[in-house]
Coordinates of N, CA and C in Angstrom, one line a residue:
X1 N 0.8 -1.2 0.0 CA 0.0 0.0 0.0 C 0.9 1.3 0.0
X2 N 1.9 1.3 0.9 CA 2.8 2.4 0.9 C 3.5 2.6 -0.4
X3 N 3.9 1.5 -1.0 CA 4.6 1.5 -2.3 C 3.8 2.2 -3.4
X4 N 2.5 1.9 -3.4 CA 1.6 2.5 -4.4 C 1.4 4.0 -4.2
X5 N 1.4 4.3 -2.9 CA 1.2 5.8 -2.6 C 2.5 6.5 -3.0
X6 N 3.7 6.0 -2.8 CA 4.9 6.6 -3.2 C 5.0 6.7 -4.7
X7 N 4.6 5.7 -5.4 CA 4.7 5.7 -6.8 C 3.7 6.8 -7.4
X8 N 2.5 6.9 -6.8 CA 1.5 7.9 -7.2 C 2.1 9.3 -6.9
X9 N 2.7 9.5 -5.8 CA 3.2 10.8 -5.4 C 4.4 11.2 -6.3
X10 N 5.3 10.3 -6.7 CA 6.4 10.5 -7.6 C 5.9 10.9 -9.0
X11 N 4.9 10.1 -9.5 CA 4.3 10.4 -10.8 C 3.6 11.7 -10.8
X12 N 2.9 12.0 -9.8 CA 2.3 13.3 -9.7 C 3.3 14.5 -9.7
X13 N 4.3 14.3 -9.0 CA 5.4 15.4 -8.9 C 6.1 15.5 -10.3
X14 N 6.3 14.4 -10.9 CA 6.9 14.5 -12.3 C 6.0 15.2 -13.3
X15 N 4.7 14.9 -13.2 CA 3.8 15.5 -14.1 C 3.7 17.0 -13.9
X16 N 3.6 17.4 -12.6 CA 3.6 18.9 -12.3 C 4.9 19.6 -12.7
X17 N 6.0 18.9 -12.4 CA 7.3 19.5 -12.6 C 7.6 19.6 -14.1
X18 N 7.1 18.7 -14.9 CA 7.4 18.7 -16.4 C 6.4 19.6 -17.1
X19 N 5.3 20.0 -16.5 CA 4.3 20.8 -17.2 C 4.8 22.2 -17.2
X20 N 5.0 22.7 -18.4 CA 5.5 24.1 -18.6 C 4.4 25.1 -18.8
X21 N 3.2 24.6 -18.9 CA 2.0 25.5 -19.2 C 0.9 25.3 -18.2
X22 N -0.1 26.2 -18.4 CA -1.2 26.1 -17.5 C -2.5 26.4 -18.4
X23 N -3.5 25.6 -18.1 CA -4.8 25.7 -18.8 C -5.6 26.8 -18.0
X24 N -6.0 27.9 -18.8 CA -6.8 28.9 -18.2 C -8.3 28.6 -18.2
X25 N -8.7 27.8 -19.2 CA -10.0 27.2 -19.3 C -9.9 26.0 -20.2
X26 N -11.0 25.4 -20.7 CA -10.9 24.2 -21.5 C -10.1 24.3 -22.8
X27 N -10.0 25.5 -23.3 CA -9.3 25.7 -24.6 C -8.1 26.6 -24.6
X28 N -7.9 27.4 -23.6 CA -6.8 28.4 -23.5 C -5.6 27.9 -22.7
X29 N -4.5 27.7 -23.4 CA -3.3 27.2 -22.8 C -2.1 28.3 -22.9
X30 N -1.5 28.6 -21.8 CA -0.5 29.6 -21.7 C 0.8 29.0 -21.0
X31 N 2.0 29.6 -21.3 CA 3.2 29.1 -20.6 C 3.2 29.7 -19.2
X32 N 3.7 28.9 -18.2 CA 3.8 29.4 -16.9 C 4.9 30.5 -16.8
X33 N 6.0 30.3 -17.4 CA 7.0 31.4 -17.4 C 7.5 31.4 -18.9
X34 N 7.0 32.4 -19.7 CA 7.3 32.5 -21.1 C 8.8 32.5 -21.4
X35 N 9.2 31.7 -22.4 CA 10.6 31.7 -22.9 C 10.6 31.7 -24.4
X36 N 10.0 32.6 -25.0 CA 10.0 32.7 -26.5 C 11.3 33.2 -27.0
X37 N 11.9 32.4 -27.9 CA 13.2 32.8 -28.5 C 13.1 34.0 -29.4
X38 N 11.9 34.2 -30.0 CA 11.7 35.3 -30.9 C 11.8 36.7 -30.2
X39 N 11.5 36.7 -28.9 CA 11.6 37.9 -28.1 C 13.0 38.4 -28.0
X40 N 14.0 37.6 -28.3 CA 15.4 38.0 -28.3 C 15.8 38.9 -29.5
X41 N 14.9 38.9 -30.5 CA 15.2 39.7 -31.7 C 14.2 40.9 -31.7
X42 N 14.6 42.0 -32.2 CA 13.8 43.3 -32.3 C 12.7 43.1 -33.2
X43 N 11.5 43.6 -32.9 CA 10.4 43.6 -33.7 C 10.3 44.9 -34.6
X44 N 10.1 44.6 -35.9 CA 9.9 45.7 -36.8 C 8.6 45.5 -37.6
X45 N 7.7 46.5 -37.5 CA 6.4 46.3 -38.1 C 6.6 46.2 -39.6
X46 N 5.8 45.3 -40.2 CA 5.9 45.1 -41.7 C 4.5 45.3 -42.3
X47 N 4.3 46.2 -43.2 CA 2.9 46.4 -43.7 C 2.4 45.3 -44.6
X48 N 3.2 44.3 -44.9 CA 2.8 43.1 -45.6 C 1.9 42.2 -44.8
X49 N 2.0 42.3 -43.4 CA 1.2 41.5 -42.5 C 0.0 42.4 -42.1
X50 N -1.2 41.9 -42.4 CA -2.4 42.7 -42.0 C -2.7 42.3 -40.5
X51 N -2.7 43.4 -39.7 CA -2.9 43.2 -38.3 C -4.4 43.4 -37.9
X52 N -5.2 43.6 -38.8 CA -6.6 43.9 -38.5 C -7.5 42.7 -38.7
X53 N -7.2 41.9 -39.7 CA -8.0 40.7 -40.0 C -7.3 39.4 -39.8
X54 N -8.0 38.3 -40.0 CA -7.4 37.0 -39.7 C -7.0 36.3 -41.1
X55 N -6.0 35.4 -40.9 CA -5.6 34.6 -42.1 C -6.2 33.2 -41.8
X56 N -6.9 32.6 -42.8 CA -7.6 31.3 -42.6 C -6.9 30.3 -43.5
X57 N -6.7 29.1 -43.0 CA -6.2 28.0 -43.8 C -7.1 27.6 -44.9
X58 N -6.6 27.3 -46.1 CA -7.4 26.9 -47.2 C -8.0 25.6 -47.1
X59 N -7.3 24.7 -46.4 CA -7.8 23.3 -46.3 C -8.2 23.0 -44.9
X60 N -9.5 22.5 -44.7 CA -10.0 22.3 -43.3 C -9.6 20.9 -42.8
X61 N -9.7 20.7 -41.5 CA -9.8 19.4 -40.9 C -11.2 19.0 -40.7
X62 N -11.5 17.8 -40.8 CA -12.9 17.3 -40.6 C -13.0 16.7 -39.2
X63 N -13.9 17.2 -38.4 CA -14.0 16.7 -37.0 C -14.8 15.4 -37.0
X64 N -15.0 14.9 -35.8 CA -15.7 13.6 -35.6 C -17.2 13.7 -36.0
X65 N -17.7 14.9 -35.9 CA -19.1 15.1 -36.3 C -19.3 15.7 -37.7
X66 N -18.2 15.5 -38.5 CA -18.2 15.9 -39.9 C -18.3 17.4 -40.1
X67 N -17.9 18.2 -39.1 CA -17.8 19.6 -39.2 C -16.5 20.0 -39.8
X68 N -16.4 21.0 -40.7 CA -15.2 21.5 -41.3 C -14.6 22.5 -40.3
X69 N -13.3 22.3 -39.9 CA -12.7 23.2 -39.0 C -11.4 23.8 -39.7
X70 N -11.4 25.1 -39.8 CA -10.3 25.8 -40.4 C -9.4 26.4 -39.4
X71 N -8.1 26.2 -39.4 CA -7.2 26.9 -38.6 C -7.0 28.3 -39.0
X72 N -6.7 29.2 -38.1 CA -6.5 30.6 -38.5 C -5.4 31.3 -37.6
X73 N -4.8 32.3 -38.1 CA -3.8 33.0 -37.4 C -4.2 34.5 -37.5
X74 N -3.9 35.2 -36.4 CA -4.0 36.7 -36.5 C -2.9 37.3 -35.7
X75 N -2.6 38.5 -36.2 CA -1.4 39.2 -35.8 C -1.7 40.6 -35.2
X76 N -0.8 41.1 -34.3 CA -1.0 42.4 -33.7 C 0.2 43.2 -34.0
X77 N 0.0 44.6 -34.0 CA 1.0 45.5 -34.4 C 2.2 45.5 -33.4
X78 N 2.1 44.9 -32.3 CA 3.2 44.9 -31.3 C 4.1 43.6 -31.4
X79 N 3.8 42.8 -32.4 CA 4.6 41.6 -32.6 C 4.1 40.3 -32.0
X80 N 2.9 40.4 -31.4 CA 2.3 39.2 -30.8 C 1.3 38.6 -31.8
X81 N 1.0 37.4 -31.7 CA 0.0 36.7 -32.6 C -0.7 35.6 -31.9
X82 N -1.7 35.1 -32.5 CA -2.5 34.0 -31.9 C -3.0 33.0 -33.0
X83 N -3.3 31.8 -32.5 CA -3.8 30.8 -33.3 C -5.2 30.4 -32.8
X84 N -6.1 30.2 -33.7 CA -7.5 29.9 -33.3 C -8.1 29.0 -34.4
X85 N -9.4 28.8 -34.4 CA -10.0 28.0 -35.4 C -11.4 28.5 -35.7
X86 N -11.9 28.2 -36.9 CA -13.2 28.6 -37.4 C -13.9 27.3 -37.8
X87 N -15.1 27.1 -37.4 CA -15.9 25.9 -38.0 C -17.2 26.4 -38.6
X88 N -17.8 25.6 -39.3 CA -19.0 26.0 -40.0 C -20.2 26.2 -39.1
X89 N -20.1 25.7 -37.8 CA -21.2 25.9 -36.9 C -21.1 27.3 -36.1
X90 N -19.9 27.9 -36.0 CA -19.7 29.1 -35.3 C -19.1 30.2 -36.2
X91 N -19.8 30.6 -37.2 CA -19.3 31.5 -38.2 C -19.2 32.9 -37.7
X92 N -19.9 33.3 -36.6 CA -19.9 34.6 -36.1 C -19.0 34.7 -34.8
X93 N -18.0 33.8 -34.7 CA -17.1 33.8 -33.6 C -16.3 35.0 -33.4
X94 N -16.1 35.5 -32.2 CA -15.3 36.7 -31.9 C -13.8 36.1 -31.7
X95 N -12.8 36.8 -32.2 CA -11.5 36.4 -32.1 C -10.7 37.4 -31.2
X96 N -10.0 36.9 -30.2 CA -9.2 37.7 -29.3 C -8.0 37.0 -28.8
X97 N -7.0 37.7 -28.4 CA -5.8 37.2 -27.9 C -6.1 36.4 -26.6
X98 N -6.9 37.0 -25.7 CA -7.2 36.4 -24.4 C -7.9 35.0 -24.6
X99 N -8.7 34.8 -25.6 CA -9.4 33.6 -25.8 C -8.8 32.6 -26.8
X100 N -7.7 33.0 -27.4 CA -7.1 32.1 -28.4 C -6.5 30.9 -27.7
X101 N -6.6 29.7 -28.3 CA -6.0 28.5 -27.8 C -4.5 28.5 -27.6
X102 N -3.8 29.2 -28.5 CA -2.4 29.3 -28.5 C -1.9 30.7 -28.9
X103 N -0.9 31.2 -28.2 CA -0.4 32.5 -28.5 C 1.1 32.5 -28.7
X104 N 1.6 33.5 -29.3 CA 3.1 33.6 -29.5 C 3.5 34.9 -30.1
X105 N 4.5 34.9 -30.8 CA 5.1 36.1 -31.4 C 5.5 35.9 -32.8
X106 N 5.7 36.9 -33.6 CA 6.1 36.8 -35.0 C 7.2 37.9 -35.3
X107 N 8.0 37.6 -36.3 CA 9.0 38.5 -36.8 C 9.0 38.4 -38.3
X108 N 9.3 39.4 -39.0 CA 9.4 39.4 -40.4 C 10.7 40.0 -40.9
X109 N 11.2 39.5 -42.0 CA 12.3 40.0 -42.7 C 12.0 39.9 -44.2
X110 N 11.9 41.1 -44.8 CA 11.5 41.1 -46.2 C 10.2 40.3 -46.4
X111 N 10.2 39.3 -47.2 CA 9.0 38.5 -47.5 C 9.0 37.2 -46.7
X112 N 9.7 37.1 -45.6 CA 9.8 35.9 -44.8 C 9.2 36.2 -43.4
X113 N 8.3 35.3 -43.0 CA 7.6 35.4 -41.7 C 8.0 34.3 -40.8
X114 N 8.4 34.5 -39.6 CA 8.7 33.5 -38.6 C 7.8 33.7 -37.4
X115 N 7.1 32.6 -37.1 CA 6.2 32.6 -35.9 C 6.7 31.6 -34.9
X116 N 6.4 31.9 -33.6 CA 6.7 31.0 -32.5 C 5.5 31.0 -31.6
X117 N 4.9 29.9 -31.4 CA 3.8 29.7 -30.5 C 4.0 28.7 -29.4
X118 N 3.4 28.8 -28.3 CA 3.4 27.9 -27.2 C 2.2 27.0 -27.4
X119 N 2.5 25.7 -27.5 CA 1.4 24.7 -27.8 C 1.2 23.7 -26.6
X120 N 0.0 23.2 -26.4 CA -0.2 22.2 -25.5 C 0.3 20.9 -26.0
X121 N 0.5 19.9 -25.1 CA 1.0 18.6 -25.5 C 2.5 18.5 -25.0
X122 N 2.8 17.3 -24.5 CA 4.1 17.0 -24.0 C 4.5 18.0 -22.9
X123 N 3.5 18.4 -22.1 CA 3.8 19.4 -21.0 C 3.9 20.8 -21.5
X124 N 3.7 21.1 -22.8 CA 3.8 22.4 -23.3 C 5.2 22.5 -24.1
X125 N 5.1 23.0 -25.3 CA 6.3 23.2 -26.1 C 6.2 24.4 -27.0
X126 N 7.4 24.9 -27.4 CA 7.4 26.0 -28.3 C 7.6 25.5 -29.7
X127 N 6.8 26.0 -30.7 CA 6.8 25.6 -32.1 C 7.2 26.8 -32.9
X128 N 8.2 26.7 -33.7 CA 8.6 27.8 -34.7 C 8.4 27.3 -36.1
X129 N 7.8 28.2 -36.9 CA 7.6 27.9 -38.3 C 7.9 29.1 -39.1
X130 N 8.2 28.9 -40.4 CA 8.5 30.1 -41.3 C 7.6 30.0 -42.5
X131 N 7.2 31.1 -43.0 CA 6.4 31.2 -44.2 C 6.9 32.3 -45.1
X132 N 6.5 32.2 -46.3 CA 6.8 33.3 -47.3 C 5.5 34.1 -47.3
X133 N 5.7 35.4 -47.4 CA 4.6 36.3 -47.5 C 4.3 36.6 -48.9
X134 N 3.1 36.2 -49.4 CA 2.7 36.6 -50.7 C 1.5 37.6 -50.6
X135 N 1.0 38.0 -51.7 CA -0.1 39.0 -51.6 C -1.3 38.3 -50.9
X136 N -1.6 38.8 -49.8 CA -2.8 38.3 -49.0 C -2.7 36.8 -48.6
X137 N -1.5 36.2 -48.7 CA -1.4 34.8 -48.4 C -0.1 34.6 -47.6
X138 N -0.1 33.6 -46.7 CA 1.1 33.1 -46.0 C 1.3 31.6 -46.5
X139 N 2.5 31.3 -47.0 CA 2.8 30.0 -47.5 C 3.8 29.3 -46.5
X140 N 3.3 28.4 -45.7 CA 4.2 27.6 -44.8 C 4.6 26.3 -45.6
X141 N 5.9 26.2 -45.8 CA 6.4 25.0 -46.6 C 7.1 24.1 -45.6
X142 N 6.8 22.8 -45.6 CA 7.5 21.9 -44.8 C 8.1 20.8 -45.7
X143 N 9.3 20.4 -45.4 CA 9.9 19.3 -46.2 C 9.9 18.0 -45.4
X144 N 9.4 17.0 -46.1 CA 9.4 15.6 -45.5 C 10.1 14.7 -46.4
X145 N 10.3 13.5 -45.9 CA 11.0 12.4 -46.7 C 10.3 12.2 -48.0
X146 N 9.0 12.2 -48.0 CA 8.2 11.9 -49.2 C 8.0 13.1 -50.1
X147 N 8.4 14.3 -49.7 CA 8.2 15.4 -50.6 C 7.9 16.7 -49.7
X148 N 7.3 17.7 -50.3 CA 7.1 18.9 -49.7 C 5.6 19.1 -49.5
X149 N 5.2 19.7 -48.4 CA 3.9 20.0 -48.1 C 3.8 21.5 -47.9
X150 N 2.7 22.2 -48.4 CA 2.5 23.6 -48.3 C 1.2 23.9 -47.6
X151 N 1.2 24.6 -46.5 CA 0.0 25.1 -45.8 C -0.2 26.5 -46.3
X152 N -1.3 26.8 -46.8 CA -1.6 28.1 -47.3 C -2.7 28.8 -46.5
X153 N -2.4 29.9 -46.0 CA -3.4 30.7 -45.2 C -3.7 32.0 -46.0
X154 N -5.0 32.2 -46.2 CA -5.5 33.3 -47.0 C -6.1 34.4 -46.1
X155 N -5.8 35.6 -46.4 CA -6.3 36.7 -45.6 C -7.8 36.8 -45.8
X156 N -8.6 36.9 -44.7 CA -10.0 36.9 -44.8 C -10.5 38.3 -44.2
X157 N -10.7 39.2 -45.1 CA -11.1 40.6 -44.7 C -12.5 40.7 -44.2
X158 N -13.2 39.6 -44.1 CA -14.6 39.6 -43.5 C -14.5 39.3 -42.0
X159 N -13.4 38.7 -41.6 CA -13.2 38.3 -40.2 C -12.2 39.2 -39.5
X160 N -12.7 40.0 -38.6 CA -11.8 40.9 -37.8 C -11.6 40.3 -36.4
X161 N -10.4 40.7 -35.9 CA -10.1 40.3 -34.5 C -9.9 41.5 -33.6
X162 N -9.9 41.2 -32.3 CA -9.8 42.3 -31.3 C -8.4 42.2 -30.7

């Protein structure tokens, strides 16, 4: 009995110690002590990034109830950004930094965008991705063993964020 209690206590301590983030509600996850690498570089505003509207993925995920879910990104003029989602059931959703599932920072250099977000999973981790900035589009290219994959996000001027 004591052995089981000790094992449970050790596993609980490991889980708490390895968890770098905190859930603010069922969908909002934030780092306990932010350590974004992009914050080490100076932010310069780039007019090629629209900070008033959201960028929506061209290709949706299909949920268990056959709803189409589109990932989206939105950016702020101070260098912060957020990731959220749109689905066909909640077309009038309000987007805000406080309610976004994942948040982070972005930097640009010419036509290259670099984002860094804190993601749930594995106790919380930082994910960096780069994209090329095209007219009203962000093209995230990933190289894999079997070829290249491109995620395209299109600026949606009908969806504004706060």
